[in-house]
Amino acid sequence: MIAASPPIDQRARALGVLRMSLTARCNLACPYCCPDAVDPPGLLSLEQQLRLIRVASRLGAHTLRLTGGEPLLSDRLLPLLEQVALGRATPGNPLQGLRQVALTSNGVLLTQERARALRAAGLERITISLDAVEGEVVARMAGLRGGEPAGTRLIQQVLAGLEAARSAGFDPAVGALKLNAVIQRGVNDDQLIPLAMLARQQGLELRLIEFMDVGNRNGWAMEQVLPAAVMVDRISRQWPLSSLGRSPGGTALRWRYRDGVAAIGVIASITEPFCGDCNRLRITADGQAFTCLFAARGTDLKPALTSDDDLEREICALWQRRLDQYSEEGRGQAAFRTSPHAEMAYLGG
């Protein structure tokens, strides 16, 4: 392995988070995400995924987040976690630099048995998505046929997944279990208070995400964006909040309830972008590297996956020429947001 120092991009940002997609497929069809029915050809092997994680860790990545599509659809998930855990326990292995291994899921497939297996394999944090608490709205947000009954079944599955995670030791009190919700004005913004109430009852931190213009299929329009500031104001009128700010390199502006019951975070990529300290590198299931969620195309890392040294040089070069600050440049400029983007499910969010 060549001697390495953490790469710094053109805006003085260091690599900190590796988001690795295991699949572009999903068992839901959320219209704001628009997942593919099949995976792209040329999926990375387990050995290639491990090499990517190992090299990224050596270059400063302290957090690994496994994503999809729906990562629980991948038969690679458990073996990958087990190998990462082995590396983290081995003196001198670059994987010892990982401080956190996390997963984003819709929770539908998260049974008690699977949650225990994930925990035993070294997974430390799970974020589960649910965009409403009323069956009809959930069905609409998840792209389900069958209306209210189908949505109600989905809610029950997600709640069961949350309970399975909690029972397996993913403790929301220490941030190991969180709830995500994408909010669209005029689509599910009436679910904001009910979602907050559910999260408070469950002792979960609720992450509220502005509807983002990722991809070309979701029909994004600025009129459907409910600003994070409006979300915070609505919730604070019901339960007063105090600001906790945003951690360096973090995505969420966090707020705590003054009565001490849990917290909320708002991810305001559209109205309050945080490009200035973005530290995330995204790797798709077929080995494309994206340095921005809103990018049109990635860099194929497969030719460099023959050795750690080759891959390290490729990632360093990619990161050192990085200039991305899409959301800050396009803030308030509707015309700027008409360029092609890669799809959300392909990128891994």
mmCIF file of C-alpha atoms in Angstrom:
data_model
loop_
_atom_site.group_PDB
_atom_site.id
_atom_site.type_symbol
_atom_site.label_atom_id
_atom_site.label_comp_id
_atom_site.label_asym_id
_atom_site.label_seq_id
_atom_site.Cartn_x
_atom_site.Cartn_y
_atom_site.Cartn_z
ATOM 1 C CA MET A 1 0.000 0.000 0.000
ATOM 2 C CA ILE A 2 1.339 3.415 -0.922
ATOM 3 C CA ALA A 3 1.727 5.987 1.825
ATOM 4 C CA ALA A 4 -1.421 8.063 1.948
ATOM 5 C CA SER A 5 -2.661 11.267 3.461
ATOM 6 C CA PRO A 6 -6.365 12.194 3.558
ATOM 7 C CA PRO A 7 -7.292 13.954 0.296
ATOM 8 C CA ILE A 8 -8.709 17.482 0.376
ATOM 9 C CA ASP A 9 -10.961 18.774 -2.381
ATOM 10 C CA GLN A 10 -10.883 22.162 -4.154
ATOM 11 C CA ARG A 11 -13.040 23.692 -1.420
ATOM 12 C CA ALA A 12 -10.934 22.370 1.490
ATOM 13 C CA ARG A 13 -13.324 19.513 2.323
ATOM 14 C CA ALA A 14 -11.942 16.196 3.545
ATOM 15 C CA LEU A 15 -13.475 12.789 2.897
ATOM 16 C CA GLY A 16 -15.463 11.648 5.937
ATOM 17 C CA VAL A 17 -18.484 9.530 4.973
ATOM 18 C CA LEU A 18 -18.682 6.627 2.534
ATOM 19 C CA ARG A 19 -22.221 5.851 1.373
ATOM 20 C CA MET A 20 -22.253 2.499 -0.399
ATOM 21 C CA SER A 21 -25.309 1.279 -2.275
ATOM 22 C CA LEU A 22 -25.821 -2.485 -2.302
ATOM 23 C CA THR A 23 -28.679 -2.479 -4.817
ATOM 24 C CA ALA A 24 -30.762 -0.079 -6.903
ATOM 25 C CA ARG A 25 -33.843 -2.272 -6.394
ATOM 26 C CA CYS A 26 -36.531 -1.654 -3.794
ATOM 27 C CA ASN A 27 -39.655 -3.427 -2.580
ATOM 28 C CA LEU A 28 -41.464 -0.068 -2.579
ATOM 29 C CA ALA A 29 -41.982 2.396 -5.434
ATOM 30 C CA CYS A 30 -41.864 5.811 -3.763
ATOM 31 C CA PRO A 31 -42.421 8.370 -6.558
ATOM 32 C CA TYR A 32 -39.885 10.828 -5.129
ATOM 33 C CA CYS A 33 -37.197 8.117 -5.401
ATOM 34 C CA CYS A 34 -38.317 6.053 -8.430
ATOM 35 C CA PRO A 35 -36.285 2.859 -7.907
ATOM 36 C CA ASP A 36 -35.359 0.539 -10.757
ATOM 37 C CA ALA A 37 -36.970 -2.884 -11.160
ATOM 38 C CA VAL A 38 -33.610 -4.557 -11.759
ATOM 39 C CA ASP A 39 -30.044 -3.881 -10.760
ATOM 40 C CA PRO A 40 -27.556 -2.424 -13.236
ATOM 41 C CA PRO A 41 -25.144 -4.939 -14.788
ATOM 42 C CA GLY A 42 -21.713 -5.451 -13.309
ATOM 43 C CA LEU A 43 -22.480 -5.353 -9.593
ATOM 44 C CA LEU A 44 -19.412 -5.162 -7.399
ATOM 45 C CA SER A 45 -18.266 -8.380 -5.774
ATOM 46 C CA LEU A 46 -17.932 -8.695 -2.010
ATOM 47 C CA GLU A 47 -14.152 -8.458 -2.360
ATOM 48 C CA GLN A 48 -14.435 -5.262 -4.404
ATOM 49 C CA GLN A 49 -16.807 -3.712 -1.882
ATOM 50 C CA LEU A 50 -14.419 -4.534 0.954
ATOM 51 C CA ARG A 51 -11.506 -3.033 -0.960
ATOM 52 C CA LEU A 52 -13.471 0.173 -1.483
ATOM 53 C CA ILE A 53 -14.369 0.429 2.187
ATOM 54 C CA ARG A 54 -10.826 -0.360 3.285
ATOM 55 C CA VAL A 55 -9.233 2.216 0.984
ATOM 56 C CA ALA A 56 -11.813 4.896 1.808
ATOM 57 C CA SER A 57 -11.161 4.281 5.517
ATOM 58 C CA ARG A 58 -7.443 4.705 4.955
ATOM 59 C CA LEU A 59 -8.202 8.009 3.214
ATOM 60 C CA GLY A 60 -10.184 9.387 6.146
ATOM 61 C CA ALA A 61 -13.703 7.955 5.875
ATOM 62 C CA HIS A 62 -14.883 7.490 9.460
ATOM 63 C CA THR A 63 -18.485 6.522 8.707
ATOM 64 C CA LEU A 64 -19.854 3.772 6.476
ATOM 65 C CA ARG A 65 -23.542 3.949 5.552
ATOM 66 C CA LEU A 66 -25.021 1.065 3.578
ATOM 67 C CA THR A 67 -27.933 2.023 1.365
ATOM 68 C CA GLY A 68 -29.999 1.021 -1.677
ATOM 69 C CA GLY A 69 -32.602 0.904 -3.138
ATOM 70 C CA GLU A 70 -33.466 -1.316 -0.216
ATOM 71 C CA PRO A 71 -30.271 -2.839 1.198
ATOM 72 C CA LEU A 72 -32.158 -5.645 2.962
ATOM 73 C CA LEU A 73 -32.859 -7.071 -0.512
ATOM 74 C CA SER A 74 -29.141 -7.736 -0.974
ATOM 75 C CA ASP A 75 -27.732 -11.139 -0.037
ATOM 76 C CA ARG A 76 -24.373 -9.371 0.272
ATOM 77 C CA LEU A 77 -25.392 -7.348 3.335
ATOM 78 C CA LEU A 78 -24.600 -9.761 6.166
ATOM 79 C CA PRO A 79 -21.338 -11.114 4.699
ATOM 80 C CA LEU A 80 -20.164 -7.549 4.088
ATOM 81 C CA LEU A 81 -20.957 -6.476 7.645
ATOM 82 C CA GLU A 82 -19.190 -9.533 9.040
ATOM 83 C CA GLN A 83 -16.035 -8.845 7.039
ATOM 84 C CA VAL A 84 -16.061 -5.163 8.002
ATOM 85 C CA ALA A 85 -16.425 -6.126 11.673
ATOM 86 C CA LEU A 86 -13.492 -8.528 11.347
ATOM 87 C CA GLY A 87 -11.347 -5.781 9.840
ATOM 88 C CA ARG A 88 -12.301 -3.312 12.558
ATOM 89 C CA ALA A 89 -11.147 -5.848 15.156
ATOM 90 C CA THR A 90 -7.790 -6.498 13.459
ATOM 91 C CA PRO A 91 -4.816 -4.370 14.630
ATOM 92 C CA GLY A 92 -3.324 -2.381 11.781
ATOM 93 C CA ASN A 93 -6.318 -2.803 9.484
ATOM 94 C CA PRO A 94 -7.473 0.524 7.972
ATOM 95 C CA LEU A 95 -11.046 -0.448 8.887
ATOM 96 C CA GLN A 96 -10.161 0.364 12.482
ATOM 97 C CA GLY A 97 -10.614 3.982 11.406
ATOM 98 C CA LEU A 98 -14.361 3.442 11.006
ATOM 99 C CA ARG A 99 -16.187 4.976 13.942
ATOM 100 C CA GLN A 100 -19.686 4.085 12.760
ATOM 101 C CA VAL A 101 -21.390 1.527 10.514
ATOM 102 C CA ALA A 102 -24.987 2.428 9.662
ATOM 103 C CA LEU A 103 -27.856 1.320 7.448
ATOM 104 C CA THR A 104 -30.795 3.101 5.808
ATOM 105 C CA SER A 105 -33.884 0.955 5.196
ATOM 106 C CA ASN A 106 -37.637 1.188 4.729
ATOM 107 C CA GLY A 107 -37.927 -1.380 7.528
ATOM 108 C CA VAL A 108 -40.460 -3.619 5.782
ATOM 109 C CA LEU A 109 -38.120 -6.635 5.715
ATOM 110 C CA LEU A 110 -36.619 -6.019 9.151
ATOM 111 C CA THR A 111 -37.783 -9.036 11.142
ATOM 112 C CA GLN A 112 -36.700 -9.852 14.682
ATOM 113 C CA GLU A 113 -34.314 -12.515 13.377
ATOM 114 C CA ARG A 114 -32.775 -10.229 10.779
ATOM 115 C CA ALA A 115 -32.366 -7.330 13.203
ATOM 116 C CA ARG A 116 -30.513 -9.592 15.656
ATOM 117 C CA ALA A 117 -28.304 -10.899 12.863
ATOM 118 C CA LEU A 118 -27.435 -7.369 11.721
ATOM 119 C CA ARG A 119 -26.556 -6.352 15.255
ATOM 120 C CA ALA A 120 -24.412 -9.458 15.758
ATOM 121 C CA ALA A 121 -22.626 -8.723 12.455
ATOM 122 C CA GLY A 122 -21.500 -5.310 13.689
ATOM 123 C CA LEU A 123 -24.172 -2.897 12.469
ATOM 124 C CA GLU A 124 -24.451 0.001 14.913
ATOM 125 C CA ARG A 125 -27.176 2.317 13.608
ATOM 126 C CA ILE A 126 -30.362 1.976 11.568
ATOM 127 C CA THR A 127 -32.483 4.722 10.048
ATOM 128 C CA ILE A 128 -35.949 3.616 8.943
ATOM 129 C CA SER A 129 -38.204 5.547 6.560
ATOM 130 C CA LEU A 130 -41.906 6.269 6.968
ATOM 131 C CA ASP A 131 -43.566 9.236 5.258
ATOM 132 C CA ALA A 132 -47.018 9.218 6.882
ATOM 133 C CA VAL A 133 -49.120 7.558 9.578
ATOM 134 C CA GLU A 134 -52.400 7.370 7.627
ATOM 135 C CA GLY A 135 -52.843 4.387 5.338
ATOM 136 C CA GLU A 136 -54.047 6.235 2.260
ATOM 137 C CA VAL A 137 -51.224 8.763 2.409
ATOM 138 C CA VAL A 138 -48.614 6.065 3.045
ATOM 139 C CA ALA A 139 -49.848 4.123 0.016
ATOM 140 C CA ARG A 140 -49.518 7.242 -2.134
ATOM 141 C CA MET A 141 -46.039 8.082 -0.835
ATOM 142 C CA ALA A 142 -44.810 4.487 -1.221
ATOM 143 C CA GLY A 143 -46.295 3.988 -4.689
ATOM 144 C CA LEU A 144 -48.534 1.146 -3.495
ATOM 145 C CA ARG A 145 -51.614 -0.153 -5.228
ATOM 146 C CA GLY A 146 -54.532 -0.946 -2.962
ATOM 147 C CA GLY A 147 -55.027 2.419 -1.290
ATOM 148 C CA GLU A 148 -55.685 2.689 2.428
ATOM 149 C CA PRO A 149 -55.588 -1.071 3.248
ATOM 150 C CA ALA A 150 -52.195 -1.471 1.551
ATOM 151 C CA GLY A 151 -50.859 1.618 3.309
ATOM 152 C CA THR A 152 -52.099 0.402 6.673
ATOM 153 C CA ARG A 153 -50.335 -2.936 6.181
ATOM 154 C CA LEU A 154 -47.140 -1.081 5.322
ATOM 155 C CA ILE A 155 -47.374 1.030 8.487
ATOM 156 C CA GLN A 156 -47.777 -2.124 10.554
ATOM 157 C CA GLN A 157 -44.726 -3.675 8.872
ATOM 158 C CA VAL A 158 -42.603 -0.585 9.495
ATOM 159 C CA LEU A 159 -43.682 -0.377 13.142
ATOM 160 C CA ALA A 160 -42.813 -4.054 13.536
ATOM 161 C CA GLY A 161 -39.415 -3.326 11.983
ATOM 162 C CA LEU A 162 -38.822 -0.500 14.446
ATOM 163 C CA GLU A 163 -39.692 -2.786 17.334
ATOM 164 C CA ALA A 164 -37.435 -5.517 15.963
ATOM 165 C CA ALA A 165 -34.528 -3.067 15.770
ATOM 166 C CA ARG A 166 -35.153 -1.807 19.287
ATOM 167 C CA SER A 167 -35.368 -5.362 20.656
ATOM 168 C CA ALA A 168 -32.092 -6.252 18.931
ATOM 169 C CA GLY A 169 -30.288 -3.471 20.787
ATOM 170 C CA PHE A 170 -30.512 -0.498 18.448
ATOM 171 C CA ASP A 171 -31.235 2.065 21.143
ATOM 172 C CA PRO A 172 -32.896 5.316 19.998
ATOM 173 C CA ALA A 173 -31.739 7.033 23.183
ATOM 174 C CA VAL A 174 -28.148 6.969 21.871
ATOM 175 C CA GLY A 175 -29.087 7.678 18.243
ATOM 176 C CA ALA A 176 -28.841 4.056 17.070
ATOM 177 C CA LEU A 177 -32.402 4.071 15.719
ATOM 178 C CA LYS A 178 -33.991 7.002 13.871
ATOM 179 C CA LEU A 179 -37.002 7.684 11.675
ATOM 180 C CA ASN A 180 -36.790 9.410 8.262
ATOM 181 C CA ALA A 181 -39.660 11.149 6.457
ATOM 182 C CA VAL A 182 -39.676 12.985 3.130
ATOM 183 C CA ILE A 183 -42.199 15.838 3.227
ATOM 184 C CA GLN A 184 -43.876 17.196 0.086
ATOM 185 C CA ARG A 185 -46.104 20.231 0.215
ATOM 186 C CA GLY A 186 -49.634 19.334 -0.777
ATOM 187 C CA VAL A 187 -48.864 15.609 -0.743
ATOM 188 C CA ASN A 188 -48.082 14.584 2.842
ATOM 189 C CA ASP A 189 -47.359 17.784 4.757
ATOM 190 C CA ASP A 190 -50.567 17.179 6.735
ATOM 191 C CA GLN A 191 -48.707 14.215 8.253
ATOM 192 C CA LEU A 192 -46.018 16.371 9.832
ATOM 193 C CA ILE A 193 -47.568 16.607 13.317
ATOM 194 C CA PRO A 194 -48.799 12.969 13.336
ATOM 195 C CA LEU A 195 -45.300 11.795 12.377
ATOM 196 C CA ALA A 196 -43.773 13.917 15.114
ATOM 197 C CA MET A 197 -46.273 12.493 17.596
ATOM 198 C CA LEU A 198 -45.424 8.926 16.548
ATOM 199 C CA ALA A 199 -41.692 9.593 16.900
ATOM 200 C CA ARG A 200 -42.201 11.157 20.332
ATOM 201 C CA GLN A 201 -44.254 8.165 21.461
ATOM 202 C CA GLN A 202 -41.505 5.846 20.238
ATOM 203 C CA GLY A 203 -38.683 7.956 21.677
ATOM 204 C CA LEU A 204 -37.192 8.319 18.186
ATOM 205 C CA GLU A 205 -35.375 11.203 16.584
ATOM 206 C CA LEU A 206 -37.415 12.195 13.519
ATOM 207 C CA ARG A 207 -35.461 13.287 10.442
ATOM 208 C CA LEU A 208 -37.583 15.486 8.149
ATOM 209 C CA ILE A 209 -36.270 15.738 4.588
ATOM 210 C CA GLU A 210 -37.164 18.387 2.039
ATOM 211 C CA PHE A 211 -38.359 17.003 -1.296
ATOM 212 C CA MET A 212 -35.169 17.023 -3.376
ATOM 213 C CA ASP A 213 -34.668 17.385 -7.129
ATOM 214 C CA VAL A 214 -32.610 14.220 -7.510
ATOM 215 C CA GLY A 215 -33.076 12.281 -10.728
ATOM 216 C CA ASN A 216 -35.328 12.975 -13.686
ATOM 217 C CA ARG A 217 -38.386 10.828 -12.953
ATOM 218 C CA ASN A 218 -39.899 12.323 -9.812
ATOM 219 C CA GLY A 219 -41.521 15.433 -11.304
ATOM 220 C CA TRP A 220 -39.773 17.713 -8.837
ATOM 221 C CA ALA A 221 -41.093 21.261 -8.577
ATOM 222 C CA MET A 222 -40.111 23.989 -6.144
ATOM 223 C CA GLU A 223 -43.783 24.439 -5.285
ATOM 224 C CA GLN A 224 -43.764 20.979 -3.677
ATOM 225 C CA VAL A 225 -40.915 21.824 -1.329
ATOM 226 C CA LEU A 226 -42.003 22.526 2.233
ATOM 227 C CA PRO A 227 -39.083 24.514 3.682
ATOM 228 C CA ALA A 228 -37.438 23.012 6.724
ATOM 229 C CA ALA A 229 -37.997 26.275 8.609
ATOM 230 C CA VAL A 230 -41.746 25.872 8.096
ATOM 231 C CA MET A 231 -41.597 22.287 9.368
ATOM 232 C CA VAL A 232 -39.766 23.382 12.500
ATOM 233 C CA ASP A 233 -42.217 26.224 13.089
ATOM 234 C CA ARG A 234 -45.253 23.945 12.791
ATOM 235 C CA ILE A 235 -43.855 21.402 15.206
ATOM 236 C CA SER A 236 -42.597 24.031 17.642
ATOM 237 C CA ARG A 237 -46.100 25.482 17.907
ATOM 238 C CA GLN A 238 -47.257 22.083 19.144
ATOM 239 C CA TRP A 239 -44.187 21.191 21.209
ATOM 240 C CA PRO A 240 -41.636 23.986 21.802
ATOM 241 C CA LEU A 241 -38.164 23.308 20.439
ATOM 242 C CA SER A 242 -34.629 24.487 21.169
ATOM 243 C CA SER A 243 -31.921 24.519 18.513
ATOM 244 C CA LEU A 244 -28.989 22.104 18.715
ATOM 245 C CA GLY A 245 -27.405 23.323 15.475
ATOM 246 C CA ARG A 246 -25.691 21.146 12.890
ATOM 247 C CA SER A 247 -22.554 19.111 13.496
ATOM 248 C CA PRO A 248 -19.590 19.684 11.116
ATOM 249 C CA GLY A 249 -20.114 17.601 7.992
ATOM 250 C CA GLY A 250 -23.603 16.665 9.133
ATOM 251 C CA THR A 251 -26.744 16.867 7.042
ATOM 252 C CA ALA A 252 -29.339 17.736 9.680
ATOM 253 C CA LEU A 253 -30.125 20.868 11.623
ATOM 254 C CA ARG A 254 -31.178 19.362 14.946
ATOM 255 C CA TRP A 255 -33.692 20.533 17.503
ATOM 256 C CA ARG A 256 -34.642 19.101 20.895
ATOM 257 C CA TYR A 257 -38.051 19.205 22.462
ATOM 258 C CA ARG A 258 -37.982 21.393 25.529
ATOM 259 C CA ASP A 259 -39.919 18.766 27.455
ATOM 260 C CA GLY A 260 -36.993 16.376 26.920
ATOM 261 C CA VAL A 261 -38.873 13.884 24.740
ATOM 262 C CA ALA A 262 -36.542 12.980 21.859
ATOM 263 C CA ALA A 263 -35.465 15.412 19.102
ATOM 264 C CA ILE A 264 -35.965 16.231 15.448
ATOM 265 C CA GLY A 265 -33.603 16.937 12.586
ATOM 266 C CA VAL A 266 -34.365 18.731 9.334
ATOM 267 C CA ILE A 267 -32.417 18.112 6.140
ATOM 268 C CA ALA A 268 -32.803 21.269 4.095
ATOM 269 C CA SER A 269 -30.867 20.519 0.908
ATOM 270 C CA ILE A 270 -33.039 22.936 -1.081
ATOM 271 C CA THR A 271 -33.653 25.930 1.185
ATOM 272 C CA GLU A 272 -30.619 25.831 3.515
ATOM 273 C CA PRO A 273 -27.910 23.856 1.665
ATOM 274 C CA PHE A 274 -24.847 22.589 3.486
ATOM 275 C CA CYS A 275 -22.402 22.065 0.623
ATOM 276 C CA GLY A 276 -19.674 24.014 2.406
ATOM 277 C CA ASP A 277 -18.578 21.081 4.553
ATOM 278 C CA CYS A 278 -20.051 18.129 2.631
ATOM 279 C CA ASN A 279 -17.759 15.157 3.216
ATOM 280 C CA ARG A 280 -19.654 12.327 1.464
ATOM 281 C CA LEU A 281 -18.519 9.992 -1.276
ATOM 282 C CA ARG A 282 -21.239 7.810 -2.818
ATOM 283 C CA ILE A 283 -20.518 4.474 -4.470
ATOM 284 C CA THR A 284 -23.262 2.825 -6.509
ATOM 285 C CA ALA A 285 -23.851 -0.919 -6.554
ATOM 286 C CA ASP A 286 -22.012 -1.161 -9.888
ATOM 287 C CA GLY A 287 -18.977 0.817 -8.763
ATOM 288 C CA GLN A 288 -19.667 4.370 -9.942
ATOM 289 C CA ALA A 289 -18.344 7.058 -7.596
ATOM 290 C CA PHE A 290 -20.397 10.240 -7.147
ATOM 291 C CA THR A 291 -19.076 13.219 -5.226
ATOM 292 C CA CYS A 292 -22.471 14.970 -5.167
ATOM 293 C CA LEU A 293 -26.016 13.686 -4.734
ATOM 294 C CA PHE A 294 -27.150 15.970 -7.556
ATOM 295 C CA ALA A 295 -24.495 14.916 -10.083
ATOM 296 C CA ALA A 296 -25.375 13.785 -13.601
ATOM 297 C CA ARG A 297 -22.698 11.108 -13.897
ATOM 298 C CA GLY A 298 -20.137 9.292 -11.811
ATOM 299 C CA THR A 299 -16.625 7.931 -12.190
ATOM 300 C CA ASP A 300 -16.256 4.205 -12.872
ATOM 301 C CA LEU A 301 -13.946 2.773 -10.198
ATOM 302 C CA LYS A 302 -13.962 -0.813 -11.477
ATOM 303 C CA PRO A 303 -10.771 -0.449 -13.591
ATOM 304 C CA ALA A 304 -8.936 0.670 -10.442
ATOM 305 C CA LEU A 305 -10.249 -2.158 -8.265
ATOM 306 C CA THR A 306 -7.357 -4.455 -9.167
ATOM 307 C CA SER A 307 -5.290 -3.281 -6.194
ATOM 308 C CA ASP A 308 -5.517 -1.095 -3.112
ATOM 309 C CA ASP A 309 -2.818 1.187 -4.503
ATOM 310 C CA ASP A 310 -4.580 1.750 -7.830
ATOM 311 C CA LEU A 311 -7.880 2.396 -6.114
ATOM 312 C CA GLU A 312 -6.302 4.770 -3.618
ATOM 313 C CA ARG A 313 -4.754 6.821 -6.406
ATOM 314 C CA GLU A 314 -8.077 6.955 -8.278
ATOM 315 C CA ILE A 315 -10.115 8.055 -5.244
ATOM 316 C CA CYS A 316 -7.500 10.634 -4.257
ATOM 317 C CA ALA A 317 -7.482 12.122 -7.755
ATOM 318 C CA LEU A 318 -11.273 12.155 -7.875
ATOM 319 C CA TRP A 319 -11.588 13.848 -4.490
ATOM 320 C CA GLN A 320 -8.802 16.374 -5.087
ATOM 321 C CA ARG A 321 -10.515 17.735 -8.210
ATOM 322 C CA ARG A 322 -13.926 17.856 -6.525
ATOM 323 C CA LEU A 323 -15.690 21.232 -6.799
ATOM 324 C CA ASP A 324 -19.319 20.248 -6.177
ATOM 325 C CA GLN A 325 -21.614 22.695 -4.417
ATOM 326 C CA TYR A 326 -24.740 22.136 -6.469
ATOM 327 C CA SER A 327 -27.356 23.142 -3.914
ATOM 328 C CA GLU A 328 -25.595 26.366 -2.938
ATOM 329 C CA GLU A 329 -25.088 27.381 -6.560
ATOM 330 C CA GLY A 330 -28.666 26.541 -7.522
ATOM 331 C CA ARG A 331 -30.405 27.958 -4.465
ATOM 332 C CA GLY A 332 -33.500 29.775 -5.604
ATOM 333 C CA GLN A 333 -32.699 29.311 -9.296
ATOM 334 C CA ALA A 334 -35.343 27.083 -10.854
ATOM 335 C CA ALA A 335 -33.630 27.142 -14.245
ATOM 336 C CA PHE A 336 -30.439 25.794 -12.712
ATOM 337 C CA ARG A 337 -32.286 22.650 -11.659
ATOM 338 C CA THR A 338 -33.218 21.461 -15.145
ATOM 339 C CA SER A 339 -29.950 19.620 -15.879
ATOM 340 C CA PRO A 340 -29.978 15.785 -15.884
ATOM 341 C CA HIS A 341 -29.300 14.033 -12.571
ATOM 342 C CA ALA A 342 -28.648 10.423 -11.680
ATOM 343 C CA GLU A 343 -31.632 8.746 -10.013
ATOM 344 C CA MET A 344 -31.949 8.668 -6.212
ATOM 345 C CA ALA A 345 -32.255 4.881 -5.857
ATOM 346 C CA TYR A 346 -29.219 4.307 -8.111
ATOM 347 C CA LEU A 347 -27.110 6.741 -6.085
ATOM 348 C CA GLY A 348 -28.145 5.311 -2.752
ATOM 349 C CA GLY A 349 -29.633 8.606 -1.523
#
